[in-house]
Short mmCIF file of C-alpha atoms in Angstrom, two decimals:
data_model
loop_
_atom_site.label_atom_id
_atom_site.label_comp_id
_atom_site.label_asym_id
_atom_site.label_seq_id
_atom_site.Cartn_x
_atom_site.Cartn_y
_atom_site.Cartn_z
CA MET A 1349 38.06 -12.04 -79.65
CA THR A 1350 39.94 -14.87 -78.10
CA TRP A 1351 38.62 -17.22 -75.66
CA GLN A 1352 40.61 -19.82 -73.12
CA LEU A 1353 39.60 -22.77 -71.47
CA THR A 1354 39.93 -23.42 -67.77
CA PRO A 1355 38.68 -26.22 -65.40
CA TYR A 1356 37.64 -23.42 -62.73
CA ALA A 1357 34.65 -22.91 -65.30
CA VAL A 1358 33.22 -26.52 -64.45
CA PRO A 1359 31.88 -26.08 -61.16
CA THR A 1360 30.54 -22.28 -62.23
CA LEU A 1361 28.74 -23.94 -64.72
CA PHE A 1362 27.41 -26.77 -62.82
CA ALA A 1363 26.11 -23.99 -60.64
CA MET A 1364 24.53 -21.97 -63.63
CA GLY A 1365 22.71 -25.08 -64.89
CA THR A 1366 21.32 -26.42 -61.52
CA ALA A 1367 20.13 -23.08 -60.91
CA VAL A 1368 18.34 -23.14 -64.53
CA VAL A 1369 16.80 -26.51 -63.62
CA LEU A 1370 15.63 -25.56 -60.07
CA GLY A 1371 13.99 -22.48 -61.43
CA ALA A 1372 12.03 -23.96 -64.25
CA TYR A 1373 11.13 -26.31 -61.85
CA ALA A 1374 9.96 -24.00 -59.25
CA ALA A 1375 8.25 -21.91 -61.71
CA ARG A 1376 6.15 -25.20 -62.90
CA VAL A 1377 5.46 -25.66 -59.35
CA GLY A 1378 4.32 -22.06 -59.08
CA ARG A 1379 2.05 -22.38 -62.13
CA ASP A 1380 0.25 -25.24 -60.83
CA ARG A 1381 0.05 -24.02 -57.35
CA GLY A 1382 -0.78 -20.15 -57.68
CA SER A 1383 0.50 -17.35 -56.21
CA ASP A 1384 2.81 -18.50 -53.40
CA PRO A 1385 5.69 -16.10 -51.94
CA THR A 1386 7.99 -18.71 -51.29
CA VAL A 1387 8.10 -20.51 -54.81
CA SER A 1388 7.88 -16.97 -56.52
CA LEU A 1389 10.97 -15.57 -54.35
CA PHE A 1390 13.07 -19.15 -54.90
CA VAL A 1391 12.67 -18.56 -58.90
CA CYS A 1392 14.10 -15.23 -58.44
CA ILE A 1393 16.80 -16.69 -56.50
CA ALA A 1394 17.83 -19.39 -58.96
CA ALA A 1395 17.17 -16.57 -61.99
CA ALA A 1396 19.90 -14.27 -59.96
CA THR A 1397 22.10 -17.24 -59.45
CA ALA A 1398 22.20 -18.36 -62.96
CA LEU A 1399 22.81 -14.81 -64.05
CA TRP A 1400 25.91 -14.58 -61.74
CA THR A 1401 27.39 -17.92 -62.48
CA GLY A 1402 26.70 -17.76 -65.99
CA LEU A 1403 28.57 -14.46 -66.35
CA SER A 1404 31.35 -15.54 -64.24
CA ALA A 1405 31.94 -18.56 -66.60
CA LEU A 1406 31.61 -16.29 -69.78
CA LYS A 1407 34.09 -13.83 -67.94
CA LEU A 1408 36.56 -17.02 -67.14
CA PHE A 1409 36.51 -18.13 -70.88
CA HIS A 1410 37.20 -14.53 -72.20
CA THR A 1411 40.37 -13.11 -72.54
CA ASP A 1412 40.13 -9.37 -73.44
CA PRO A 1413 40.67 -7.36 -70.29
CA ALA A 1414 38.04 -4.60 -71.21
CA THR A 1415 35.28 -7.45 -71.97
CA LYS A 1416 36.30 -8.86 -68.78
CA LEU A 1417 35.50 -6.05 -66.68
CA LEU A 1418 32.35 -5.50 -68.23
CA LEU A 1419 31.24 -8.62 -67.56
CA TYR A 1420 32.38 -8.40 -64.02
CA ARG A 1421 29.97 -5.26 -63.54
CA ALA A 1422 27.22 -7.19 -65.45
CA LEU A 1423 27.38 -10.09 -63.11
CA HIS A 1424 27.05 -8.20 -59.97
CA VAL A 1425 23.61 -7.43 -61.11
CA GLY A 1426 22.92 -10.92 -59.69
CA ILE A 1427 25.14 -10.94 -56.86
CA ALA A 1428 23.39 -7.78 -55.70
CA ALA A 1429 20.03 -9.23 -55.57
CA LEU A 1430 20.83 -12.31 -53.99
CA PRO A 1431 20.91 -11.41 -50.40
CA PRO A 1432 17.84 -9.53 -50.10
CA LEU A 1433 16.03 -12.36 -52.06
CA PHE A 1434 17.79 -14.75 -49.61
CA LEU A 1435 16.34 -12.72 -46.39
CA LEU A 1436 12.76 -12.51 -48.61
CA PHE A 1437 12.64 -16.19 -49.37
CA VAL A 1438 13.49 -17.25 -45.68
CA LEU A 1439 10.70 -14.75 -44.35
CA ALA A 1440 8.31 -16.51 -46.44
CA TYR A 1441 9.37 -20.01 -46.09
CA THR A 1442 9.15 -19.41 -42.22
CA ASP A 1443 5.35 -18.06 -42.48
CA ARG A 1444 6.59 -14.55 -41.71
CA THR A 1445 4.49 -13.21 -44.75
CA GLY A 1446 3.32 -10.20 -43.24
CA TRP A 1447 6.93 -8.51 -43.65
CA LEU A 1448 6.47 -9.03 -47.32
CA ARG A 1449 4.92 -5.66 -47.53
CA PRO A 1450 5.96 -3.37 -50.51
CA ARG A 1451 7.59 -0.95 -48.47
CA VAL A 1452 10.08 -3.59 -46.39
CA VAL A 1453 10.89 -4.85 -50.04
CA ALA A 1454 11.86 -1.88 -51.19
CA ALA A 1455 13.77 -0.96 -47.75
CA VAL A 1456 15.71 -4.40 -48.10
CA PHE A 1457 16.67 -3.56 -52.14
CA ALA A 1458 17.32 0.12 -51.71
CA LEU A 1459 21.35 -0.36 -51.05
CA PRO A 1460 21.75 -3.21 -53.54
CA LEU A 1461 20.01 -0.87 -56.16
CA ALA A 1462 21.83 2.00 -55.35
CA PHE A 1463 25.34 -0.28 -55.63
CA VAL A 1464 24.21 -1.32 -59.14
CA ALA A 1465 23.25 2.23 -60.02
CA LEU A 1466 27.07 3.26 -58.91
CA LEU A 1467 28.51 -0.04 -60.74
CA VAL A 1468 26.79 1.32 -64.09
CA ALA A 1469 27.87 4.81 -63.57
CA SER A 1470 31.33 4.04 -62.59
CA PRO A 1471 32.31 6.88 -60.71
CA GLU A 1472 36.07 7.30 -60.09
CA ARG A 1473 37.50 4.83 -57.16
CA LEU A 1474 33.93 4.45 -55.43
CA VAL A 1475 32.94 1.17 -56.16
CA VAL A 1476 35.92 -0.26 -58.53
CA ASP A 1477 39.27 1.21 -56.76
CA GLY A 1478 41.62 -0.42 -59.48
CA VAL A 1479 42.18 -3.06 -61.97
CA ASP A 1480 45.01 -5.33 -62.35
CA VAL A 1481 45.61 -7.91 -65.48
CA ALA A 1482 47.32 -11.23 -64.74
CA ARG A 1483 48.59 -13.39 -67.36
CA ASP A 1484 49.71 -16.31 -65.25
CA GLY A 1485 48.34 -19.53 -67.37
CA ILE A 1486 45.32 -17.89 -67.86
CA VAL A 1487 44.19 -14.30 -68.20
CA THR A 1488 42.56 -12.89 -65.09
CA VAL A 1489 41.57 -9.47 -63.87
CA ARG A 1490 41.78 -8.58 -60.56
CA VAL A 1491 39.47 -5.97 -59.19
CA ASP A 1492 40.38 -3.64 -55.89
CA ASP A 1493 37.22 -2.79 -54.15
CA GLY A 1494 36.17 0.72 -53.54
CA PRO A 1495 34.39 2.18 -50.39
CA ALA A 1496 30.83 1.69 -52.08
CA PHE A 1497 31.78 -2.30 -52.52
CA VAL A 1498 32.76 -2.61 -49.00
CA LEU A 1499 29.54 -0.95 -47.85
CA PHE A 1500 27.26 -3.09 -50.01
CA SER A 1501 29.68 -6.18 -48.85
CA ALA A 1502 29.06 -5.90 -45.46
CA TYR A 1503 25.34 -5.16 -45.94
CA SER A 1504 25.19 -8.31 -47.61
CA MET A 1505 26.54 -10.21 -44.81
CA LEU A 1506 24.06 -8.50 -42.48
CA LEU A 1507 21.30 -10.02 -44.45
CA VAL A 1508 22.69 -13.24 -44.81
CA ALA A 1509 23.27 -13.50 -41.05
CA CYS A 1510 19.45 -12.29 -40.55
CA SER A 1511 18.48 -14.97 -42.98
CA VAL A 1512 20.60 -17.65 -41.06
CA ALA A 1513 19.44 -16.47 -37.89
CA VAL A 1514 15.61 -16.62 -38.67
CA VAL A 1515 16.31 -19.99 -40.19
CA GLY A 1516 18.17 -21.28 -36.93
CA TYR A 1517 15.34 -19.92 -34.71
CA GLU A 1518 12.73 -21.89 -36.38
CA ALA A 1519 15.08 -25.08 -36.37
CA VAL A 1520 14.88 -24.71 -32.62
CA ARG A 1521 11.47 -23.64 -32.15
CA VAL A 1522 9.94 -26.55 -34.41
CA GLY A 1523 12.52 -29.41 -33.54
CA PRO A 1524 14.83 -32.08 -34.67
CA SER A 1525 12.24 -32.71 -37.80
CA TYR A 1526 13.11 -29.45 -39.29
CA TYR A 1527 17.04 -29.76 -38.68
CA PRO A 1528 17.68 -31.38 -42.02
CA GLN A 1529 16.06 -29.03 -44.29
CA ALA A 1530 16.74 -26.02 -42.09
CA GLY A 1531 20.45 -27.02 -42.22
CA TRP A 1532 20.55 -27.17 -46.33
CA ILE A 1533 18.84 -24.02 -46.60
CA ALA A 1534 21.15 -22.11 -44.38
CA VAL A 1535 24.23 -23.71 -46.52
CA GLY A 1536 22.51 -22.55 -49.72
CA VAL A 1537 21.98 -18.99 -48.22
CA ALA A 1538 25.69 -18.55 -46.45
CA ALA A 1539 27.95 -20.39 -48.96
CA PRO A 1540 28.57 -17.45 -51.34
CA VAL A 1541 29.27 -15.03 -48.03
CA VAL A 1542 31.59 -17.58 -46.70
CA ALA A 1543 33.47 -18.07 -49.96
CA GLY A 1544 33.84 -14.10 -50.17
CA LEU A 1545 34.98 -13.75 -46.25
CA LEU A 1546 37.91 -16.46 -47.31
CA THR A 1547 38.89 -14.73 -50.24
CA ALA A 1548 38.92 -11.51 -48.44
CA TRP A 1549 40.97 -13.09 -45.81
CA GLU A 1550 43.32 -14.63 -48.61
CA VAL A 1551 42.58 -18.36 -46.98
CA PRO A 1552 44.13 -20.74 -49.45
CA PRO A 1553 42.86 -21.59 -52.02
CA PHE A 1554 41.05 -18.59 -52.27
CA THR A 1555 44.09 -16.23 -52.76
CA GLY A 1556 44.91 -14.06 -55.83
CA GLY A 1557 44.46 -15.55 -59.37
CA VAL A 1558 41.07 -16.77 -60.23
CA ASN A 1559 37.97 -15.69 -58.21
CA LEU A 1560 36.70 -18.62 -56.74
CA VAL A 1561 33.68 -17.17 -55.01
CA PRO A 1562 31.48 -18.14 -58.19
CA VAL A 1563 32.55 -21.82 -57.36
CA SER A 1564 30.22 -21.24 -54.16
CA GLY A 1565 27.09 -21.15 -56.23
CA ALA A 1566 27.87 -24.85 -57.03
CA VAL A 1567 27.58 -25.57 -53.31
CA SER A 1568 24.43 -23.03 -52.99
CA THR A 1569 22.55 -24.66 -55.61
CA ALA A 1570 23.64 -28.30 -54.44
CA ALA A 1571 22.20 -27.34 -50.95
CA PHE A 1572 18.90 -25.93 -52.37
CA GLY A 1573 18.59 -29.05 -54.62
CA ALA A 1574 18.83 -31.41 -51.72
CA ALA A 1575 15.89 -29.19 -49.99
CA VAL A 1576 13.78 -29.11 -53.09
CA PHE A 1577 14.08 -33.06 -54.05
CA ARG A 1578 15.11 -34.62 -50.67
CA TYR A 1579 13.04 -32.57 -48.39
CA ARG A 1580 10.49 -31.91 -50.77
CA LEU A 1581 10.37 -28.03 -50.07
CA PHE A 1582 7.67 -27.59 -52.33
CA ASP A 1583 5.56 -30.64 -52.59
CA LEU A 1584 4.82 -30.05 -48.96
CA PRO A 1585 5.01 -26.91 -46.56
CA PRO A 1586 7.09 -28.84 -44.00
CA LEU A 1587 7.57 -25.74 -41.82
CA ALA A 1588 3.89 -25.69 -41.62
CA TYR A 1589 3.10 -29.16 -41.14
CA THR A 1590 5.93 -29.50 -38.64
CA THR A 1591 4.63 -26.47 -36.65
CA ALA A 1592 1.19 -28.06 -36.67
CA MET A 1593 2.19 -31.44 -35.88
CA LYS A 1594 4.35 -30.20 -32.79
CA TYR A 1595 2.33 -27.89 -31.17
CA SER A 1596 -1.31 -30.02 -31.94
CA PRO A 1597 -3.16 -31.12 -28.99
CA ASP A 1598 -3.66 -34.30 -30.36
CA GLY A 1599 -1.14 -37.06 -30.43
CA MET A 1600 0.32 -37.74 -33.71
CA VAL A 1601 1.90 -40.87 -34.52
CA VAL A 1602 3.64 -41.82 -37.88
CA LEU A 1603 4.36 -45.72 -38.73
CA ASP A 1604 6.12 -47.29 -41.33
CA ARG A 1605 4.86 -50.44 -42.74
CA ASP A 1606 6.18 -52.81 -40.14
CA ARG A 1607 4.20 -50.42 -37.64
CA ARG A 1608 7.07 -49.20 -36.12
CA VAL A 1609 6.90 -45.40 -34.90
CA VAL A 1610 9.27 -43.15 -36.96
CA HIS A 1611 8.08 -40.08 -35.81
CA ALA A 1612 5.78 -38.74 -33.10
CA ASN A 1613 4.76 -35.50 -31.53
CA ALA A 1614 5.15 -34.91 -27.86
CA ASN A 1615 1.39 -35.95 -27.05
CA GLY A 1616 1.65 -38.90 -29.48
CA ARG A 1617 5.11 -39.89 -27.94
CA ALA A 1618 3.47 -40.01 -24.41
CA VAL A 1619 0.36 -42.37 -25.52
CA VAL A 1620 3.21 -45.01 -27.27
CA ASP A 1621 5.36 -44.53 -24.08
CA ALA A 1622 2.16 -45.56 -22.07
CA THR A 1623 0.89 -48.03 -23.93
CA ALA A 1624 4.25 -50.50 -25.07
CA ASP A 1625 7.56 -51.00 -23.89
CA SER A 1626 8.97 -50.22 -27.41
CA ASP A 1627 8.32 -48.20 -30.65
CA ALA A 1628 6.02 -50.92 -31.86
CA ILE A 1629 2.50 -49.50 -31.93
CA THR A 1630 1.07 -53.00 -31.54
CA GLY A 1631 -0.37 -51.81 -27.94
CA ILE A 1632 -2.60 -48.98 -29.58
CA VAL A 1633 -3.62 -50.87 -32.49
CA ASP A 1634 -4.22 -54.58 -30.47
CA GLY A 1635 -1.57 -55.98 -32.98
CA SER A 1636 -3.89 -55.47 -36.27
CA ASP A 1637 -3.67 -53.41 -39.15
CA PRO A 1638 -3.73 -49.74 -37.60
CA GLU A 1639 -6.73 -48.85 -40.25
CA SER A 1640 -8.78 -51.57 -38.28
CA ALA A 1641 -8.37 -49.40 -35.19
CA ASP A 1642 -9.60 -46.33 -37.41
CA GLY A 1643 -12.54 -44.59 -34.48
CA ASP A 1644 -12.09 -47.28 -31.54
CA LEU A 1645 -11.38 -46.07 -28.30
CA VAL A 1646 -7.99 -46.78 -26.98
CA LYS A 1647 -7.56 -46.30 -23.09
CA VAL A 1648 -4.05 -45.40 -21.55
CA ALA A 1649 -3.13 -45.84 -18.10
CA GLY A 1650 -2.11 -42.52 -16.38
CA ASP A 1651 -1.42 -40.89 -12.88
CA ASP A 1652 -4.56 -39.26 -12.61
CA GLY A 1653 -6.83 -42.30 -13.75
CA PRO A 1654 -7.37 -43.75 -17.56
CA LYS A 1655 -7.38 -41.27 -20.26
CA TYR A 1656 -9.37 -42.33 -23.39
CA TYR A 1657 -8.35 -41.57 -27.02
CA ARG A 1658 -10.00 -41.83 -30.10
CA PRO A 1659 -7.63 -42.61 -33.08
CA VAL A 1660 -7.97 -41.58 -36.75
CA VAL A 1661 -5.83 -43.57 -39.17
CA GLU A 1662 -4.83 -42.55 -42.83
CA SER A 1663 -2.56 -44.35 -45.06
CA LEU A 1664 0.75 -43.22 -46.21
CA ALA A 1665 1.68 -43.96 -50.28
CA ARG A 1666 4.59 -42.83 -51.94
CA GLY A 1667 4.88 -43.30 -55.81
CA GLY A 1668 1.64 -45.48 -55.57
CA ARG A 1669 3.50 -47.72 -52.73
CA HIS A 1670 2.08 -48.15 -49.49
CA VAL A 1671 4.94 -47.09 -46.87
CA GLY A 1672 2.94 -46.60 -43.48
CA TRP A 1673 0.26 -44.70 -41.53
CA VAL A 1674 -0.29 -41.62 -39.82
CA VAL A 1675 -2.26 -42.01 -36.48
CA VAL A 1676 -4.20 -39.28 -34.81
CA LEU A 1677 -4.98 -39.72 -31.45
CA ARG A 1678 -7.77 -37.47 -30.06
CA ASP A 1679 -8.08 -37.05 -26.27
CA VAL A 1680 -11.73 -37.83 -25.63
CA THR A 1681 -11.40 -38.37 -21.77
CA GLU A 1682 -13.78 -35.79 -20.67
CA GLN A 1683 -16.23 -36.70 -23.41
CA HIS A 1684 -16.04 -40.05 -22.37
CA ARG A 1685 -16.42 -39.82 -18.76
CA ARG A 1686 -19.56 -37.30 -19.50
CA GLU A 1687 -21.07 -40.31 -21.65
CA GLN A 1688 -20.46 -43.05 -18.68
CA GLN A 1689 -21.97 -40.60 -16.48
CA LEU A 1690 -25.35 -39.79 -18.52
CA ARG A 1691 -25.58 -43.69 -19.31
CA ARG A 1692 -25.40 -44.39 -15.71
CA GLN A 1693 -27.85 -41.58 -14.81
CA THR A 1694 -30.21 -43.07 -17.65
CA GLU A 1695 -29.97 -46.54 -16.33
CA GLN A 1696 -30.65 -45.02 -12.53
CA LEU A 1697 -33.62 -43.35 -13.88
CA ASP A 1698 -35.27 -46.05 -16.03
CA ALA A 1699 -34.74 -48.38 -12.79
CA PHE A 1700 -36.14 -45.44 -10.83
CA ALA A 1701 -39.31 -45.31 -13.14
CA SER A 1702 -39.70 -48.93 -13.37
CA THR A 1703 -39.68 -49.46 -9.57
CA VAL A 1704 -41.73 -46.82 -8.72
CA SER A 1705 -44.33 -47.83 -11.41
CA HIS A 1706 -44.49 -51.35 -9.75
CA ASP A 1707 -44.51 -49.78 -6.36
CA LEU A 1708 -47.56 -48.00 -7.26
CA ARG A 1709 -49.50 -50.73 -9.38
CA SER A 1710 -49.12 -53.19 -6.85
CA PRO A 1711 -50.92 -51.27 -3.85
CA LEU A 1712 -53.34 -49.73 -6.55
CA THR A 1713 -54.51 -53.41 -8.14
CA VAL A 1714 -54.99 -54.57 -4.47
CA ALA A 1715 -57.52 -50.88 -4.11
CA GLN A 1716 -58.90 -51.83 -7.08
CA GLY A 1717 -59.63 -55.40 -6.22
CA TYR A 1718 -61.18 -54.04 -3.19
CA LEU A 1719 -63.38 -51.62 -4.90
CA GLU A 1720 -64.84 -54.38 -6.88
CA PHE A 1721 -65.84 -56.63 -4.37
CA ALA A 1722 -67.56 -53.63 -2.21
CA GLN A 1723 -69.28 -52.66 -5.40
CA GLU A 1724 -70.73 -56.45 -5.62
CA ASP A 1725 -71.45 -56.77 -1.99
CA THR A 1726 -73.10 -53.14 -1.22
CA ASP A 1727 -76.84 -53.07 -1.53
CA THR A 1728 -77.00 -49.16 -1.63
CA ASP A 1729 -78.14 -47.52 -4.85
CA ASP A 1730 -75.73 -44.73 -4.32
CA ASP A 1731 -72.55 -45.52 -6.14
CA ASP A 1732 -71.26 -41.95 -6.39
CA ALA A 1733 -68.58 -42.64 -3.77
CA PHE A 1734 -67.70 -45.71 -5.76
CA GLU A 1735 -67.25 -43.47 -8.87
CA LYS A 1736 -65.00 -41.13 -7.78
CA VAL A 1737 -62.98 -43.76 -5.88
CA GLU A 1738 -62.69 -45.84 -9.43
CA THR A 1739 -61.91 -42.32 -11.20
CA ALA A 1740 -58.95 -41.52 -8.84
CA HIS A 1741 -57.78 -44.97 -9.28
CA ASP A 1742 -58.02 -44.22 -13.33
CA ARG A 1743 -56.40 -41.04 -13.07
CA MET A 1744 -53.25 -42.68 -11.04
CA ALA A 1745 -53.17 -45.28 -13.65
CA ASP A 1746 -52.81 -42.86 -16.20
CA ILE A 1747 -50.12 -40.97 -14.45
CA ILE A 1748 -48.03 -44.01 -14.15
CA ASP A 1749 -48.55 -45.15 -17.51
CA ASP A 1750 -47.56 -41.48 -18.66
CA VAL A 1751 -44.65 -41.12 -16.09
CA LEU A 1752 -43.23 -44.35 -17.18
CA THR A 1753 -43.39 -43.32 -21.10
CA LEU A 1754 -41.55 -40.16 -20.33
CA SER A 1755 -39.11 -42.06 -18.51
CA LYS A 1756 -37.87 -43.71 -21.71
CA GLN A 1757 -38.30 -40.79 -24.03
CA GLY A 1758 -35.52 -38.39 -24.62
CA LYS A 1759 -33.43 -40.79 -26.63
CA ARG A 1760 -32.99 -40.26 -30.22
CA ILE A 1761 -34.61 -42.48 -32.85
CA ASP A 1762 -31.72 -43.89 -34.89
CA ASP A 1763 -33.30 -46.06 -36.97
CA PRO A 1764 -36.55 -44.70 -38.54
CA GLU A 1765 -38.48 -46.52 -41.30
CA PRO A 1766 -40.97 -45.07 -44.02
CA VAL A 1767 -44.19 -44.49 -42.48
CA SER A 1768 -47.47 -43.24 -43.91
CA LEU A 1769 -48.88 -40.29 -42.13
CA ALA A 1770 -52.50 -40.75 -43.19
CA ALA A 1771 -52.40 -44.41 -42.17
CA VAL A 1772 -50.89 -43.61 -38.38
CA ALA A 1773 -53.15 -40.62 -37.61
CA GLU A 1774 -56.52 -42.50 -38.52
CA ARG A 1775 -55.36 -46.03 -36.37
CA ALA A 1776 -54.41 -43.31 -33.62
CA TRP A 1777 -57.95 -42.02 -33.51
CA GLU A 1778 -59.33 -45.54 -33.27
CA SER A 1779 -57.97 -46.05 -30.03
CA VAL A 1780 -58.71 -42.70 -28.29
CA GLU A 1781 -62.15 -42.20 -26.50
CA THR A 1782 -63.46 -39.61 -28.82
CA GLU A 1783 -67.41 -39.47 -27.92
CA ALA A 1784 -68.62 -37.07 -30.65
CA ALA A 1785 -65.77 -35.73 -31.86
CA THR A 1786 -64.72 -35.89 -35.61
CA LEU A 1787 -61.31 -36.26 -37.57
CA THR A 1788 -60.45 -34.89 -41.05
CA VAL A 1789 -56.65 -36.17 -42.11
CA ASP A 1790 -55.38 -34.35 -45.05
CA ALA A 1791 -51.97 -35.38 -45.17
CA ASP A 1792 -50.80 -37.79 -48.08
CA LEU A 1793 -47.38 -37.84 -46.89
CA THR A 1794 -44.48 -40.70 -45.95
CA VAL A 1795 -42.18 -39.53 -43.21
CA ARG A 1796 -39.25 -41.49 -41.47
CA ALA A 1797 -40.40 -42.14 -38.06
CA ASP A 1798 -40.73 -44.79 -35.43
CA ALA A 1799 -44.33 -45.82 -36.04
CA ALA A 1800 -45.56 -46.78 -32.49
CA MET A 1801 -43.94 -43.44 -31.07
CA LEU A 1802 -45.71 -41.04 -33.83
CA ARG A 1803 -48.74 -42.80 -33.16
CA ARG A 1804 -48.44 -41.70 -29.42
CA VAL A 1805 -48.06 -38.16 -30.43
CA PHE A 1806 -51.27 -38.59 -32.38
CA GLU A 1807 -52.98 -40.29 -29.53
CA ASN A 1808 -51.98 -37.62 -26.71
CA LEU A 1809 -52.87 -34.28 -29.11
CA TYR A 1810 -56.12 -36.07 -30.03
CA ARG A 1811 -57.04 -36.71 -26.33
CA ASN A 1812 -55.84 -33.18 -25.63
CA ALA A 1813 -58.20 -31.72 -28.05
CA VAL A 1814 -61.27 -34.09 -26.75
CA GLU A 1815 -60.45 -33.20 -22.94
CA HIS A 1816 -60.21 -29.70 -23.49
CA GLY A 1817 -62.94 -28.85 -26.14
CA GLU A 1818 -66.54 -29.51 -26.30
CA SER A 1819 -67.98 -33.44 -27.20
CA SER A 1820 -68.04 -32.31 -30.75
CA VAL A 1821 -65.04 -30.82 -31.44
CA HIS A 1822 -63.61 -31.43 -34.79
CA VAL A 1823 -59.90 -32.07 -34.95
CA ARG A 1824 -57.87 -31.64 -38.46
CA VAL A 1825 -54.61 -33.01 -39.38
CA GLY A 1826 -52.43 -31.69 -42.41
CA THR A 1827 -49.30 -30.93 -43.57
CA THR A 1828 -46.74 -27.79 -44.08
CA GLU A 1829 -44.00 -27.34 -46.21
CA ASP A 1830 -41.58 -28.95 -43.98
CA GLY A 1831 -43.82 -30.92 -41.79
CA LEU A 1832 -47.18 -31.47 -40.15
CA PHE A 1833 -49.98 -30.16 -38.00
CA VAL A 1834 -52.69 -31.28 -35.59
CA GLU A 1835 -55.33 -28.54 -34.78
CA ASP A 1836 -58.75 -28.28 -33.37
CA ASP A 1837 -61.84 -25.83 -33.26
CA GLY A 1838 -61.71 -25.91 -29.41
CA PRO A 1839 -61.07 -23.00 -26.86
CA GLY A 1840 -57.28 -22.88 -27.90
CA ILE A 1841 -54.45 -22.11 -25.79
CA PRO A 1842 -53.77 -18.51 -24.25
CA PRO A 1843 -50.71 -17.17 -25.74
CA ASP A 1844 -48.80 -16.87 -22.39
CA GLU A 1845 -49.45 -20.52 -21.49
CA ARG A 1846 -48.26 -21.94 -24.63
CA GLU A 1847 -44.64 -22.44 -23.61
CA SER A 1848 -45.61 -23.84 -20.31
CA VAL A 1849 -48.23 -26.36 -21.34
CA LEU A 1850 -45.28 -28.66 -22.66
CA GLU A 1851 -44.00 -28.87 -19.25
CA ALA A 1852 -44.35 -31.93 -16.94
CA GLY A 1853 -47.49 -31.43 -14.58
CA VAL A 1854 -48.87 -28.44 -16.22
CA THR A 1855 -52.67 -28.88 -17.43
CA THR A 1856 -55.94 -26.98 -17.60
CA ASN A 1857 -58.22 -30.09 -17.37
CA ARG A 1858 -58.77 -31.20 -13.84
CA HIS A 1859 -59.01 -34.73 -15.08
CA GLY A 1860 -55.71 -34.45 -16.89
CA THR A 1861 -52.62 -36.05 -15.81
CA GLY A 1862 -50.11 -32.96 -17.31
CA TYR A 1863 -47.62 -35.27 -18.88
CA GLY A 1864 -49.45 -35.93 -22.39
CA LEU A 1865 -48.08 -32.66 -23.99
CA GLN A 1866 -44.66 -33.12 -22.68
CA ILE A 1867 -44.78 -36.59 -23.94
CA VAL A 1868 -45.52 -35.54 -27.37
CA ASP A 1869 -42.59 -32.74 -27.04
CA SER A 1870 -40.10 -35.33 -25.87
CA ILE A 1871 -41.27 -37.82 -28.79
CA VAL A 1872 -40.82 -34.81 -31.27
CA ALA A 1873 -37.29 -34.14 -30.33
CA ALA A 1874 -36.40 -37.54 -30.26
CA HIS A 1875 -36.90 -37.61 -34.04
CA GLY A 1876 -34.96 -34.62 -34.41
CA TRP A 1877 -38.18 -32.37 -35.29
CA THR A 1878 -39.52 -29.40 -33.35
CA LEU A 1879 -42.83 -29.11 -32.00
CA THR A 1880 -44.53 -25.35 -31.71
CA VAL A 1881 -48.08 -24.51 -29.92
CA THR A 1882 -49.65 -21.94 -32.06
CA GLU A 1883 -53.70 -21.00 -32.70
CA SER A 1884 -55.79 -22.68 -35.61
CA ALA A 1885 -57.72 -20.54 -38.08
CA THR A 1886 -60.93 -21.02 -35.84
CA GLY A 1887 -59.39 -19.88 -32.79
CA GLY A 1888 -58.56 -23.61 -31.34
CA ALA A 1889 -55.08 -25.06 -30.42
CA ARG A 1890 -52.87 -25.89 -33.28
CA PHE A 1891 -49.56 -28.08 -32.77
CA GLU A 1892 -47.20 -27.68 -35.54
CA ILE A 1893 -43.96 -30.31 -36.18
CA THR A 1894 -41.35 -29.11 -38.38
CA GLY A 1895 -37.84 -30.26 -39.60
CA VAL A 1896 -39.75 -33.48 -40.79
CA THR A 1897 -38.23 -35.70 -43.12
#
């Protein structure tokens, strides 16, 4: 067994070493990440490349023609696997994993497997048409290709062309941010085929003598190395992120440490262009650190009126060092307009309620004064008419109070405090004219609520029980698993009226205003709770408040 040294083996050994390193790195990434077809296929590509280039280098070093021919057949196992692996890798990388079905994989590998089988079986002139041994400085073996080899070569070029086409299509679809990585992947895939074509056409230096096609493995592995380490092929799914960034309805802007825009999608660029004359982002973040603008509303002038964006800012770090920010700008124009409209409507409603109550109270106060004057000035013993007028005045005053209270409800309680349920319930009872009614409080519970509003709830429910029941009605306050209840032993509320009694103006008592229970429902909803009307164990009315914390 004799050996020879040749400089032609250096790039081939470089290709083998790079393939081994990249394959080991990808295998480690795959172990940490779990099942990932992109990483798994890349490991297979690296293994096939290492097999091809390693045996090619060994073939160059060996001088025995028979051994060289044996190594020639063995190295084509790696070559045969590369074109289908390239195509499957590109499909996985471009998120076309639906194609990676067993039937598709088997179909893609069918011809290469048949080629390897023929190569091993060595049928007469089908794969190898002839062998020439040359001893011009170094010993080389030149193999003439048979028809099966030509067919395999054509098939390989077709697969590589499809792979490059898919990568090119994605580069055009996604945009410039994908060009560098797509370019390196395309070079890595196409280099062996280009070298094979140059050899077939005998384009210098691919003419006779030493087969330089394995040298293209160095180009392929270097290109894949650039894609892996320079453009982080495995650390981030660039295509997925780039695609999401391009087609996101939100504006996305990447800033460096000097707050300059280094990348932006179309929506983000539109916001930047509308807020500043240059790439500086100071127009969006008011010249301060971008993180200080997180959540602040950004107003941008537009042809159809101003638009409003809410920025979300995330810091970017590399190697423990701050390198910039990512700013996501969400269009909240419609939401802002609705909020403004709702705020105006609320202000108008408050103003209307205050105006109406003032305009009603003024003549009511005058009428009450004249009524008192008439009562003092009359000599008649028949005060029935005066009592009716006074009752009507009291009813009007109650309606005004209830309408004014109701107009101020519906706003969520944003700052609740711990409140003793029993204490509030008992104080509310003291402020209601209860006549001979009695109260039992069995509620040793602390809740988070607005104490004044919760007291108003109890007052209205007590008043409802007294007004609709007998003078000796018994009212009970208790707790449930997730809330509380107020019930009485009065006549109760018919099932078909239990929803309507919570509506404005609905009452079964001719002296009632019809707003008391709606006020209760409004206050309960403002706390984020739920009010339910049902029946007590004695057949009376029962009001359950759930969702209490």
